[in-house]
Short mmCIF file of C-alpha atoms in Angstrom, two decimals:
data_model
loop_
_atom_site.label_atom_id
_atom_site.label_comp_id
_atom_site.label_asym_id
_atom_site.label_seq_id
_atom_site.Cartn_x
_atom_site.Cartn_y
_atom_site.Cartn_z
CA UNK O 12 -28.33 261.01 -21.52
CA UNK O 13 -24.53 260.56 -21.19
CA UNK O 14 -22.18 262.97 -19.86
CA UNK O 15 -20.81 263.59 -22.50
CA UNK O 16 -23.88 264.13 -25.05
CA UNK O 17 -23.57 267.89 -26.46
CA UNK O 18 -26.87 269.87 -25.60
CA UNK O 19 -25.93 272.94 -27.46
CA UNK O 20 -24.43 271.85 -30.68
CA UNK O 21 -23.96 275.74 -31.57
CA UNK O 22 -21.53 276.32 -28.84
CA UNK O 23 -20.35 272.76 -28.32
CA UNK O 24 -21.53 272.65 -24.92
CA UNK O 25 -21.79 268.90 -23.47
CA UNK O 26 -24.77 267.67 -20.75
CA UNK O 27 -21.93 267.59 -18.13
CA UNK O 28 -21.09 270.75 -18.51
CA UNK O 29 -24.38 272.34 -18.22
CA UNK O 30 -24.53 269.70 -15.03
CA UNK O 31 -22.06 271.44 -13.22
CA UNK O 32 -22.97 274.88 -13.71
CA UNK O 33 -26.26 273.75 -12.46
CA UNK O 34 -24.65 272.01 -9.05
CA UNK O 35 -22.73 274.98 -8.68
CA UNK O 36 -26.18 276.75 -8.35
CA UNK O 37 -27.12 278.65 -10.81
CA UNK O 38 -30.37 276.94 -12.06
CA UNK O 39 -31.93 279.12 -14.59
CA UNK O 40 -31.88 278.95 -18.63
CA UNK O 41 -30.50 282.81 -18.04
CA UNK O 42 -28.03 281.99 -16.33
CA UNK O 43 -26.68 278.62 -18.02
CA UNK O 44 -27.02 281.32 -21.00
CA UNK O 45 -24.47 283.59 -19.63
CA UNK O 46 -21.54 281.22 -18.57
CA UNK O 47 -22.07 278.40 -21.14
CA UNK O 48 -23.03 280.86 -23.77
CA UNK O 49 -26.23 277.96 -25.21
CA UNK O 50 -28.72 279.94 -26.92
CA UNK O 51 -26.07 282.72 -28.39
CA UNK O 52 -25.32 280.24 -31.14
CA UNK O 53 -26.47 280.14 -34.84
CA UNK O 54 -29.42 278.59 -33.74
CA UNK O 55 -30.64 281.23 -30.75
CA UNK O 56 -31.60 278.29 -28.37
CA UNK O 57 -34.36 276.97 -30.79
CA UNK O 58 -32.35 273.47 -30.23
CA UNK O 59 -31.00 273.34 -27.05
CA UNK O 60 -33.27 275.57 -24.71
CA UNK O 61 -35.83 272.35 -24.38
CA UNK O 62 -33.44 269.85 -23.58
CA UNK O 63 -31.38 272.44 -20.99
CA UNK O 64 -34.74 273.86 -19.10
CA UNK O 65 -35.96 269.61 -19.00
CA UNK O 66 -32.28 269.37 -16.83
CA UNK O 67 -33.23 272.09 -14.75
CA UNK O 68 -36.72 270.81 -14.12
CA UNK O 69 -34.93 267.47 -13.32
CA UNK O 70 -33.03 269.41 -10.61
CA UNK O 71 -34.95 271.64 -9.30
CA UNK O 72 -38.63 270.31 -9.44
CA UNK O 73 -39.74 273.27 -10.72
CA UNK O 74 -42.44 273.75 -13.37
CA UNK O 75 -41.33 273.81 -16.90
CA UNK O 76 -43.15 276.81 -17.54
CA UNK O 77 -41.70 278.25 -14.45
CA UNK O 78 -37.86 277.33 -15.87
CA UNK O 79 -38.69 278.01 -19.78
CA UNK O 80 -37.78 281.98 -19.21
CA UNK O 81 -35.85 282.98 -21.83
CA UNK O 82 -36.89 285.56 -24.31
CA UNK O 83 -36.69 285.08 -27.84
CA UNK O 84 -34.94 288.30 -29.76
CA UNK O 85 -35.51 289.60 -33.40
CA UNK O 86 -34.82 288.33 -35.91
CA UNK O 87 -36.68 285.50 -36.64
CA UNK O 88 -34.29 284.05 -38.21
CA UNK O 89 -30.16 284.98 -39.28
CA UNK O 90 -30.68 287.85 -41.95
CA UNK O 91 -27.82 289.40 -44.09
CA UNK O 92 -26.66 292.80 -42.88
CA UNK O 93 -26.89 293.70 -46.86
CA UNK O 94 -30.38 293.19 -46.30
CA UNK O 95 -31.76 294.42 -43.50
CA UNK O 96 -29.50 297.70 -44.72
CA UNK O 97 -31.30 297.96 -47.78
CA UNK O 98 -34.59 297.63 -46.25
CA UNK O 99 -34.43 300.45 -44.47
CA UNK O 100 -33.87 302.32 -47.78
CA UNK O 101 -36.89 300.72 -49.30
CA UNK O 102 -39.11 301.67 -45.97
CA UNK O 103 -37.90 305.31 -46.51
CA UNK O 104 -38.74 305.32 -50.05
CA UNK H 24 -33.37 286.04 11.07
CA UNK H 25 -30.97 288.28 10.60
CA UNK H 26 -27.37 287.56 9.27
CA UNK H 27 -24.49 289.84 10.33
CA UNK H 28 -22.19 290.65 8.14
CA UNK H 29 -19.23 293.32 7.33
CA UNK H 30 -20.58 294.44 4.00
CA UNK H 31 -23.87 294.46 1.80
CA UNK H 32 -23.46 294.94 -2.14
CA UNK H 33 -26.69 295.77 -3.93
CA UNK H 34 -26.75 294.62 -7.63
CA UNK H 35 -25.72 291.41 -9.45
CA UNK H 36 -23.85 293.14 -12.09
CA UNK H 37 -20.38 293.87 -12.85
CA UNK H 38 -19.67 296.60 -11.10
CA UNK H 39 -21.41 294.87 -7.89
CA UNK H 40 -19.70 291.45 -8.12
CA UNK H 41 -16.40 293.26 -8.83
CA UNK H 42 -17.20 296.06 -5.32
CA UNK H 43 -18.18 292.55 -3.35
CA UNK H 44 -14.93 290.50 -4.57
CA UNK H 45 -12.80 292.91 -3.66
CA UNK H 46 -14.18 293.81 -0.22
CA UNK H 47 -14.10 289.82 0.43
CA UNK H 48 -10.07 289.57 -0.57
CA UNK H 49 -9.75 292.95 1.88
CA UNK H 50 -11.16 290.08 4.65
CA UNK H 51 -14.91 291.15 4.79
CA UNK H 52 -17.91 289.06 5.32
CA UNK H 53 -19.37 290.46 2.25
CA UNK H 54 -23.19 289.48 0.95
CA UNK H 55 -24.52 290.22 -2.22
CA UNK H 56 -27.72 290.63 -3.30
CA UNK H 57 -29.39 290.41 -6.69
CA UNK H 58 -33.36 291.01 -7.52
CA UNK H 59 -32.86 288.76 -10.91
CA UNK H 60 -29.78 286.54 -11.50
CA UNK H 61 -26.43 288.15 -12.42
CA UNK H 62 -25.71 290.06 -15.26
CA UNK H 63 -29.09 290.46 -15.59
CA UNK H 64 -29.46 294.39 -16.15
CA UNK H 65 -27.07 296.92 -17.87
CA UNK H 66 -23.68 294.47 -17.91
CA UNK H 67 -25.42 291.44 -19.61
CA UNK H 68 -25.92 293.78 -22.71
CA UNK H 69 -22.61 295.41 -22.79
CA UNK H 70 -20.85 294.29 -25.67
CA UNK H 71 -17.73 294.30 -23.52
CA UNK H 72 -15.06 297.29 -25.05
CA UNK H 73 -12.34 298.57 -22.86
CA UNK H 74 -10.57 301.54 -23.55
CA UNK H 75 -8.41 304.68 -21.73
CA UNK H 76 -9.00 307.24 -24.19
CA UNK H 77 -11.34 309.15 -22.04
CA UNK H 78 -11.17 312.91 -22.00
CA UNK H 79 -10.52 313.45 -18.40
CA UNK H 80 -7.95 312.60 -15.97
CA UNK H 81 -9.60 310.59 -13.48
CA UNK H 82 -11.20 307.97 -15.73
CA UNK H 83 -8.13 307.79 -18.26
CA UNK H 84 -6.12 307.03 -14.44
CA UNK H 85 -8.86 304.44 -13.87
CA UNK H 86 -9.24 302.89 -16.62
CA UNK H 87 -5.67 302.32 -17.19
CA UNK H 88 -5.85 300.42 -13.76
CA UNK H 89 -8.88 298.77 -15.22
CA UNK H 90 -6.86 298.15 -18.21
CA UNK H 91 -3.89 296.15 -16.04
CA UNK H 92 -6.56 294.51 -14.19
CA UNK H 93 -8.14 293.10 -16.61
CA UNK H 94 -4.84 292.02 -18.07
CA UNK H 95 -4.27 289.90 -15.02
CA UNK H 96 -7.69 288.40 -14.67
CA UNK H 97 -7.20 285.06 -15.85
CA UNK H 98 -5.06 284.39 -13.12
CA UNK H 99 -6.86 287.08 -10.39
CA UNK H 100 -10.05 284.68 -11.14
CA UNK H 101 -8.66 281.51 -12.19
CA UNK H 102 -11.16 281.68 -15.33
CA UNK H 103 -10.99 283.17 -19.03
CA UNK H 104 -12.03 286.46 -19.32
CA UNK H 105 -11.57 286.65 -23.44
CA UNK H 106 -9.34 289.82 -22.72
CA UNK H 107 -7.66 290.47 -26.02
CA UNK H 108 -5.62 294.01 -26.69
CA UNK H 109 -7.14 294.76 -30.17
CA UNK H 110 -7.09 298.85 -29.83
CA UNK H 111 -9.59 300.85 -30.32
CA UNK H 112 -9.48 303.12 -33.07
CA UNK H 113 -12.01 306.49 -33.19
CA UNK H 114 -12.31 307.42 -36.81
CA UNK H 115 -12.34 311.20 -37.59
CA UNK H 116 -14.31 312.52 -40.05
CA UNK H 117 -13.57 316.06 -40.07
CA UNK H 118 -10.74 318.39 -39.20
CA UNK H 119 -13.07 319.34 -36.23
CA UNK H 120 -13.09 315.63 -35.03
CA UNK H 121 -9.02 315.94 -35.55
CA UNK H 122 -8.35 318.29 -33.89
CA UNK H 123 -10.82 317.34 -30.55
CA UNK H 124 -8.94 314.21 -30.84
CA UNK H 125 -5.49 315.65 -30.60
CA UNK H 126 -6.68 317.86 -27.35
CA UNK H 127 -7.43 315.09 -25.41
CA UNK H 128 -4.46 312.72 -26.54
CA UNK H 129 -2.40 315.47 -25.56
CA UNK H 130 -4.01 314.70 -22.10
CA UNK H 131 -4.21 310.88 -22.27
CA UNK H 132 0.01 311.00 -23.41
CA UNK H 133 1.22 313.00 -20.29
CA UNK H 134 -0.81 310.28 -18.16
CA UNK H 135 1.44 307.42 -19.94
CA UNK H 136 -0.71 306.51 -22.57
CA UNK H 137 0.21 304.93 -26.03
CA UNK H 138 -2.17 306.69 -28.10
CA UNK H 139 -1.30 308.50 -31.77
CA UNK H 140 -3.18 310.02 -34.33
CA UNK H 141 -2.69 307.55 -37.66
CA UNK H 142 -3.39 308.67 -41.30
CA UNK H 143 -6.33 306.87 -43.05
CA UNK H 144 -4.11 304.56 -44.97
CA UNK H 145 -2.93 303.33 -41.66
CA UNK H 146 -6.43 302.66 -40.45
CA UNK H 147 -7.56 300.52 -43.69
CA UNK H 148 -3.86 298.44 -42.97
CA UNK H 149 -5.04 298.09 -39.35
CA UNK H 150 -8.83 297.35 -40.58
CA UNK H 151 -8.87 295.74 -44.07
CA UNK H 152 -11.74 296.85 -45.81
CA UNK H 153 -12.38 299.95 -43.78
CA UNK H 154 -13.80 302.42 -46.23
CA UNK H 155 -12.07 305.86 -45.67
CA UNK H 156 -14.28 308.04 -47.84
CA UNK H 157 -13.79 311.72 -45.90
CA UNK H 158 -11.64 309.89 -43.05
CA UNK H 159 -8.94 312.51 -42.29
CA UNK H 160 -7.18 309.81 -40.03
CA UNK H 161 -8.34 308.03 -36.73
CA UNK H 162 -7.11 308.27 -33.02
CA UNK H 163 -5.53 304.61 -31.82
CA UNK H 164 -4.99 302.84 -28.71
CA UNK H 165 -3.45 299.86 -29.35
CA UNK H 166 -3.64 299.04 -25.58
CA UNK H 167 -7.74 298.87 -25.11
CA UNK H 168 -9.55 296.29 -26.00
CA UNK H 169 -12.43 293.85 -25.06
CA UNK H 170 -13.18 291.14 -22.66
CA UNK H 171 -16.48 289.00 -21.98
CA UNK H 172 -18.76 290.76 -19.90
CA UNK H 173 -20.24 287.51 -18.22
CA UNK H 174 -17.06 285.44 -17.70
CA UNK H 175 -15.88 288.97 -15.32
CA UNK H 176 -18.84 289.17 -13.99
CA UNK H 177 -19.16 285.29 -13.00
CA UNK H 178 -16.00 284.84 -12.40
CA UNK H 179 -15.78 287.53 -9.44
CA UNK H 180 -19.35 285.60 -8.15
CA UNK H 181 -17.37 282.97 -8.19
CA UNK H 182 -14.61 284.20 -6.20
CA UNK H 183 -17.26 285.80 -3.25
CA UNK H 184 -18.57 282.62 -2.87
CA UNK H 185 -14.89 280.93 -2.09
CA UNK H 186 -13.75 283.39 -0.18
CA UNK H 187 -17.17 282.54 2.39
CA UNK H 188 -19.21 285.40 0.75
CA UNK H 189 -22.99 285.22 0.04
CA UNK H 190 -24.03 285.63 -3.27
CA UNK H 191 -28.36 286.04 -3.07
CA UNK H 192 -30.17 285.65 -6.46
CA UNK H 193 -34.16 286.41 -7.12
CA UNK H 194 -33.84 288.72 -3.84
CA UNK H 195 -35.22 291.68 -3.59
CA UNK H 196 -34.24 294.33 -0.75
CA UNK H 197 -37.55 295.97 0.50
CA UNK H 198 -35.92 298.58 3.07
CA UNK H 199 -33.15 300.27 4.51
CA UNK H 200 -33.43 300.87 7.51
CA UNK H 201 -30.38 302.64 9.76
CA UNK H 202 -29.92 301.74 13.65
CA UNK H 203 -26.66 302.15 15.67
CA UNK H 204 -24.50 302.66 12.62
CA UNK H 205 -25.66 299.96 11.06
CA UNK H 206 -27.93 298.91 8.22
CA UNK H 207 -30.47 296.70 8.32
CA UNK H 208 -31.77 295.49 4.97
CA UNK H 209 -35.34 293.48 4.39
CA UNK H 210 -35.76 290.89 1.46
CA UNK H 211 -38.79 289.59 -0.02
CA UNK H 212 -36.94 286.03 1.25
CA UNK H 213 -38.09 287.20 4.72
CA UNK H 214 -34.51 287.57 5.55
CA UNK H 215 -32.84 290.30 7.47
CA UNK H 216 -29.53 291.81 6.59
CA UNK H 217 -27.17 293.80 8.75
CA UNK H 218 -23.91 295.47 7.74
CA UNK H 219 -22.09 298.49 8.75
CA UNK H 220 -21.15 299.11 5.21
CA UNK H 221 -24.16 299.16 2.15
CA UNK H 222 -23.01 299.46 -1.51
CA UNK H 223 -25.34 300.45 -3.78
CA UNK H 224 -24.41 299.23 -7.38
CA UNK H 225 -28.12 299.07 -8.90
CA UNK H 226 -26.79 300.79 -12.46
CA UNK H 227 -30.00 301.54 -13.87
CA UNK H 228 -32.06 301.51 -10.76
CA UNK H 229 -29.56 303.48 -8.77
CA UNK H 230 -31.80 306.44 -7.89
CA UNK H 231 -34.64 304.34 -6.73
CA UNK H 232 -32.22 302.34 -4.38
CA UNK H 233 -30.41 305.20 -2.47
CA UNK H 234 -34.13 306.67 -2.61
CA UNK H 235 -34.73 303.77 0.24
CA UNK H 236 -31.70 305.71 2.20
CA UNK H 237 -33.61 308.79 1.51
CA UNK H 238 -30.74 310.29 -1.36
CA UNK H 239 -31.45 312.29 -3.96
CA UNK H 240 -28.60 310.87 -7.26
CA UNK H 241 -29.49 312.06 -10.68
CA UNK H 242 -28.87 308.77 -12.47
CA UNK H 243 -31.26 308.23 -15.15
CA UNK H 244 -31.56 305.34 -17.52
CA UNK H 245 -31.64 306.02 -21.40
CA UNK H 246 -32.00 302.51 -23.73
CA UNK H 247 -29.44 302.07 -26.46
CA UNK H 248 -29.75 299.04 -28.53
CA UNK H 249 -27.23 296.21 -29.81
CA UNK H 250 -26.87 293.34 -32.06
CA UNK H 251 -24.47 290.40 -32.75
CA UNK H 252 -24.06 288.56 -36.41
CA UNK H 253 -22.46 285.23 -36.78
CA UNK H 254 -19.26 283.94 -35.94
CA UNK H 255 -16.65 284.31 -38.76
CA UNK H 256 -12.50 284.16 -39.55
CA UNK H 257 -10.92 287.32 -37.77
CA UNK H 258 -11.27 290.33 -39.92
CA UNK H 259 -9.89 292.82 -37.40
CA UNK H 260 -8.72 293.43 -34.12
CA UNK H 261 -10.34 297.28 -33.51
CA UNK H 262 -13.12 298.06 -31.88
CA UNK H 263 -14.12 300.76 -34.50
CA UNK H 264 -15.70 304.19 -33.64
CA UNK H 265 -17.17 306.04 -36.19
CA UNK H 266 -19.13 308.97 -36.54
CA UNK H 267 -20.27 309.20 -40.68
CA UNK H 268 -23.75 308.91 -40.99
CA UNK H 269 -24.82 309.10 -37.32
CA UNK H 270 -22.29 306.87 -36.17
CA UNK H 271 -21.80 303.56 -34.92
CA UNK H 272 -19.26 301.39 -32.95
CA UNK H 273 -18.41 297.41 -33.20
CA UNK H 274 -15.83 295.06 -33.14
CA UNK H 275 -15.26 291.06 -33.25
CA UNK H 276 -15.33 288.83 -30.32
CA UNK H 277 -11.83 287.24 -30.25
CA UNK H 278 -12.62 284.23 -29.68
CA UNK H 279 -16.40 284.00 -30.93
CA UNK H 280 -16.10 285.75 -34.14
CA UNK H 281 -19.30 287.58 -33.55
CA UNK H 282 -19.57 291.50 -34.67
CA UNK H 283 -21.06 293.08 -32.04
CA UNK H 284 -22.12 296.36 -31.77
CA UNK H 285 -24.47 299.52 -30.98
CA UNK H 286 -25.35 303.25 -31.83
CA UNK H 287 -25.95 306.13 -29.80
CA UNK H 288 -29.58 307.15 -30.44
CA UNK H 289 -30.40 310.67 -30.88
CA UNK H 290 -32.99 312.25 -29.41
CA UNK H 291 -31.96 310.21 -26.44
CA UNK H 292 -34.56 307.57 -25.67
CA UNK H 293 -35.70 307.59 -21.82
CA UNK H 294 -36.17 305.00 -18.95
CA UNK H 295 -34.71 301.62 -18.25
CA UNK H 296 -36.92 299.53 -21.04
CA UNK H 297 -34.69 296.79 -22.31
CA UNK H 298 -36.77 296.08 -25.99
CA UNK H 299 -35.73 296.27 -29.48
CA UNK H 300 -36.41 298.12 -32.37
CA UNK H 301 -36.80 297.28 -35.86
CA UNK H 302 -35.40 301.07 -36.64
CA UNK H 303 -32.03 299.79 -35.23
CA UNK H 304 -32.60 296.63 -36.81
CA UNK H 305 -32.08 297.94 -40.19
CA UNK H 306 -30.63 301.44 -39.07
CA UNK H 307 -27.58 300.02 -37.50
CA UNK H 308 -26.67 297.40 -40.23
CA UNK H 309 -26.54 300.61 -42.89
CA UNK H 310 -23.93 302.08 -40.79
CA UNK H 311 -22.10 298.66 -40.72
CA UNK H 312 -22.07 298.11 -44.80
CA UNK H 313 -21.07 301.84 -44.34
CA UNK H 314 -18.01 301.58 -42.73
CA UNK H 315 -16.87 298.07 -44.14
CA UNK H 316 -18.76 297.56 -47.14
CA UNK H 317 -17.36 294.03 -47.47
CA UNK H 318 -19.82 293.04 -44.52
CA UNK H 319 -23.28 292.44 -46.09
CA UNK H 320 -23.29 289.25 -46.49
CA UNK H 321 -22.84 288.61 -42.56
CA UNK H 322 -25.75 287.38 -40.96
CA UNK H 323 -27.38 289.52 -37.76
CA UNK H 324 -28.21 286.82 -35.61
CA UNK H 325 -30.46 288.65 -32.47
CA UNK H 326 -30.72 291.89 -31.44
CA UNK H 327 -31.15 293.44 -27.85
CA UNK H 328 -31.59 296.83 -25.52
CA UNK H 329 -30.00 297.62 -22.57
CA UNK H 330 -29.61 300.81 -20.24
CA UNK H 331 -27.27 303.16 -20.20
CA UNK H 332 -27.51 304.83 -16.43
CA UNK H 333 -26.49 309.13 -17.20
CA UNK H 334 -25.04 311.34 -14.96
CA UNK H 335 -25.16 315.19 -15.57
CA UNK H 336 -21.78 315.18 -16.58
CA UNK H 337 -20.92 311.77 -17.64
CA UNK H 338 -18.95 310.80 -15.08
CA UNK H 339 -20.25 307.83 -12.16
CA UNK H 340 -20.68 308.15 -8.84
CA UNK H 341 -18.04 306.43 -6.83
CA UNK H 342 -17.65 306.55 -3.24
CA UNK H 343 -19.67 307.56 -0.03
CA UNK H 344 -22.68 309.93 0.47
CA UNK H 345 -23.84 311.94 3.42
CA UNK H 346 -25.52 308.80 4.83
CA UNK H 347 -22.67 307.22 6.59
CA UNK H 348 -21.96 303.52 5.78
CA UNK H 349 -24.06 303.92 2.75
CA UNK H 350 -21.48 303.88 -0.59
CA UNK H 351 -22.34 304.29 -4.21
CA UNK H 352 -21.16 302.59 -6.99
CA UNK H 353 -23.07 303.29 -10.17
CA UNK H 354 -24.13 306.19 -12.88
CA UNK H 355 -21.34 304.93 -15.43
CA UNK H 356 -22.89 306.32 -18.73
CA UNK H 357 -22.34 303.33 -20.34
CA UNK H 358 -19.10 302.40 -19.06
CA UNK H 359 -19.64 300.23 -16.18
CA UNK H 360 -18.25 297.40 -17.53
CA UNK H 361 -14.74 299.12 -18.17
CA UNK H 362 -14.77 300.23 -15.05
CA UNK H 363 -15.65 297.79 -12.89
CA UNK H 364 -12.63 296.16 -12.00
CA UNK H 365 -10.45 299.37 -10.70
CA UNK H 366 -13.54 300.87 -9.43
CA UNK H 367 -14.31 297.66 -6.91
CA UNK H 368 -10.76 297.93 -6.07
CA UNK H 369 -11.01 301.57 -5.35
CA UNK H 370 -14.84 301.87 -3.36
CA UNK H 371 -12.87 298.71 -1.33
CA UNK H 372 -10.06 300.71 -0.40
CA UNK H 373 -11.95 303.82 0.63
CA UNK H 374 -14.17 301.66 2.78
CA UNK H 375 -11.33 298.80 4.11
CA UNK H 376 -8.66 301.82 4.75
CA UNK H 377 -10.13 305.33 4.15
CA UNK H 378 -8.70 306.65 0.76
CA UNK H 379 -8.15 305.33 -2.11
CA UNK H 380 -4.59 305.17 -4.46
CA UNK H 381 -6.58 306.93 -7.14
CA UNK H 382 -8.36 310.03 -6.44
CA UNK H 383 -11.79 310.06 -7.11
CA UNK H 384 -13.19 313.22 -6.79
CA UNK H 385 -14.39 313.77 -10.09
CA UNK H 386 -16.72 310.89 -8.93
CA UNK H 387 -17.45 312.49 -5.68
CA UNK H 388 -21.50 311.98 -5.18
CA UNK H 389 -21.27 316.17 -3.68
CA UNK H 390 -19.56 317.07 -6.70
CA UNK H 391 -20.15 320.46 -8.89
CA UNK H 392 -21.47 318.91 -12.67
CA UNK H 393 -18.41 321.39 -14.48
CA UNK H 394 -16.94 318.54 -16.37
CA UNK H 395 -17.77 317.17 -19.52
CA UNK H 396 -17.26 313.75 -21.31
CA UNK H 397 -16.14 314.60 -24.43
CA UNK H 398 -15.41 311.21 -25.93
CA UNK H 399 -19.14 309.38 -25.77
#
């Protein structure tokens, strides 16, 4: 993959980027998270938290399901505040 | 084997990292130690206000240091922090609210702040779209305002590490063990710590780490909850406090565009569980359309808990305990991100020189629990 490939299209974070956070030392998905912000996109890390835990594994050596750590937070997917505001009403109803 | 060193933080968060930086650019041979990677309790789910209007004298004096530190911390760190001066503006809904409001400004003004109580045709010019149905005006700071909670918290882990600090993820301390004035800390890495000087800066976990020292701190962890929509245009600069309909608080990421923001649940919901509701879920996006009716269409985009670490009075506990060598640095009540910077500077000058330029009594682990918090 080339340096400058982007691995989390949300945030417009590049491969080289996420290289040198991860030669710096901090080798978890958590922790790429929290300086290069992937996964707090649009998308929540359903595109880019593959490709960045496979560079990790490349790195480290460790198990995928070892790296792979992240947890996935409600909702599902992006809902309108309108709606999940008016649900509430409905639920009460 | 056993490393020597001046100073041992506990806890990878903020308030940590900041407590270790600080002690490293006094000249210690600081280590800091983290069970989980950083930001991984209490600060990674702060959604990262700053603000002096506190209601007593000691944290308005801090957190106006706060304030100019973080101010300066782009150059202090050599990274962006996202610190933007948007204000933060506390909506009153009553005359009651107005006139608790003008109390403590009266307070926060003789300490030098720029604080004013603005009618609620000011507030929808300063917020566009803010509905003011039974707003009798709001209190505003123009000086507070919001930074990212992760580039501070980095960024000072940064700064340990290149000023020949350790900085010890996925390591847990098992013991504390005192001999000849000095601690000697276990981790499950089979390594052995030693340090004159222990900082304890566990947030949540607080009472179960100075437990190891054998101290008794009444710090307990209540979850509150938080969620972020999608990045749009700037809509306003606030964070926005409001109390109609059970209240709320956001604001917009300057450079983002997220809305981010969180409720105080009532009753009050006990221990340091980080998991979500789907009550706040819906509850908290109400409050939003609320406020600013003009955000519905705004998409929520995840949704997260966190702890808040209570004291019985709402202040932290900052500074040493009867165990000598063995310094606290936690309880914030939700504020530990705010306070961070001038509270590392402050625990490092108590321990590097004795006293600190800022009294902190009111934080005093010995104190009397007479104060109250009265802005939550």
């Amino acid at each position: 993959m080339p340096a400058e490939t982007i691995a989390c299209r949300c945030e417009d974070v590049s491969e080289a980027e996420i290289e040198a956070v991860l030669d710096e030392g901090f080798t978890s998905l958590e922790a790429v998270k929290r300086i290069l912000r992937c996964g707090m996109g649009h998308c929540q890390g359903r595109t880019c938290r593959t490709t960045i835990a496979r560079m990790i594994v490349r790195k480290t050596g460790r198990p995928l399901a070892e790296v792979l750590t992240v947890s996935s937070r409600p909702p599902l997917k992006p809902t309108p505040i309108g709606i999940l505001a008016s649900a509430k009403r409905k639920a009460r109803a | 084997m056993t490393h020597s060193l001046d100073s041992i933080v506990i806890g990878g968060g903020v308030v940590g990292t900041a407590c270790a930086y600080y002690l490293a650019r006094a000249g210690h041979k600081v280590c800091l130690v983290e069970r989980s990677y950083l930001a991984a309790g209490s600060t990674g789910r702060c959604i990262g206000g700053i603000r002096a209007q506190f209601g007593t004298e000691t944290t308005i004096r801090i957190m106006q240091e706060s304030i100019r530190l973080f101010q300066g911390m782009k150059e202090e760190l050599g990274t962006d922090i996202d610190w933007y001066a948007g204000g933060y503006l506390f909506v009153a809904e009553s005359e009651e609210r107005k006139k608790a409001f003008l109390k403590v400004m009266e307070l926060q003004r003789q300490l030098g702040l720029d604080v004013r109580f603005i009618s609620p045709e000011e507030a929808a010019r300063l917020v566009p779209g803010l509905n003011t149905d039974g707003v009798v005006g709001a209190a505003y700071c123009p000086t507070d305002g919001q930074a990212n909670p992760f580039a501070v918290t980095y960024g000072y882990a940064r700064q340990v590490k290149a000023r020949g600090g350790r900085v010890l993820t996925d390591t847990t301390i098992r013991s504390i063990e005192r001999r000849n004035g000095n601690s000697m800390l276990a981790t499950d890495k089979n390594e052995r710590l030693s340090a004159p000087v222990v900082v304890a800066a566990t947030g949540p976990w607080l009472k179960q780490t100075a437990a190891m020292v054998g101290l008794d701190v009444p710090v307990l962890a209540e979850r509150h909850e938080s969620l972020v929509t999608e990045g749009v245009g700037r809509l306003f600069d606030s964070m926005l406090v409001d109390y109609r309909g059970g209240g709320c608080y956001f604001h917009q990421h300057v450079r983002t565009g997220h809305l981010v923001g969180c409720y105080t649940p009532v009753p009050n919901v006990p221990g340091d569980r980080a998991d979500s509701s789907f009550e706040f879920l819906c509850e908290m996006p109400r409050r939003m359309v609320n406020l600013m009716p003009k955000l519905a269409p705004l998409k929520v985009l995840r949704q997260w808990g966190g702890s808040y670490e209570m004291t019985p009075d709402g202040s932290p506990f900052v500074g040493s305990t009867p165990v000598e060598g063995f310094y606290l640095a936690g309880g914030m009540c939700g504020h530990g991100f705010m306070l961070a910077p001038a509270v590392g500077k402050l625990l490092a000058e108590i321990i590097t020189t004795g006293k600190s330029s800022i009294d902190l009594a009111e934080f005093a682990f010995g104190r009397s629990f007479r104060y109250a918090e009265l802005l939550r």
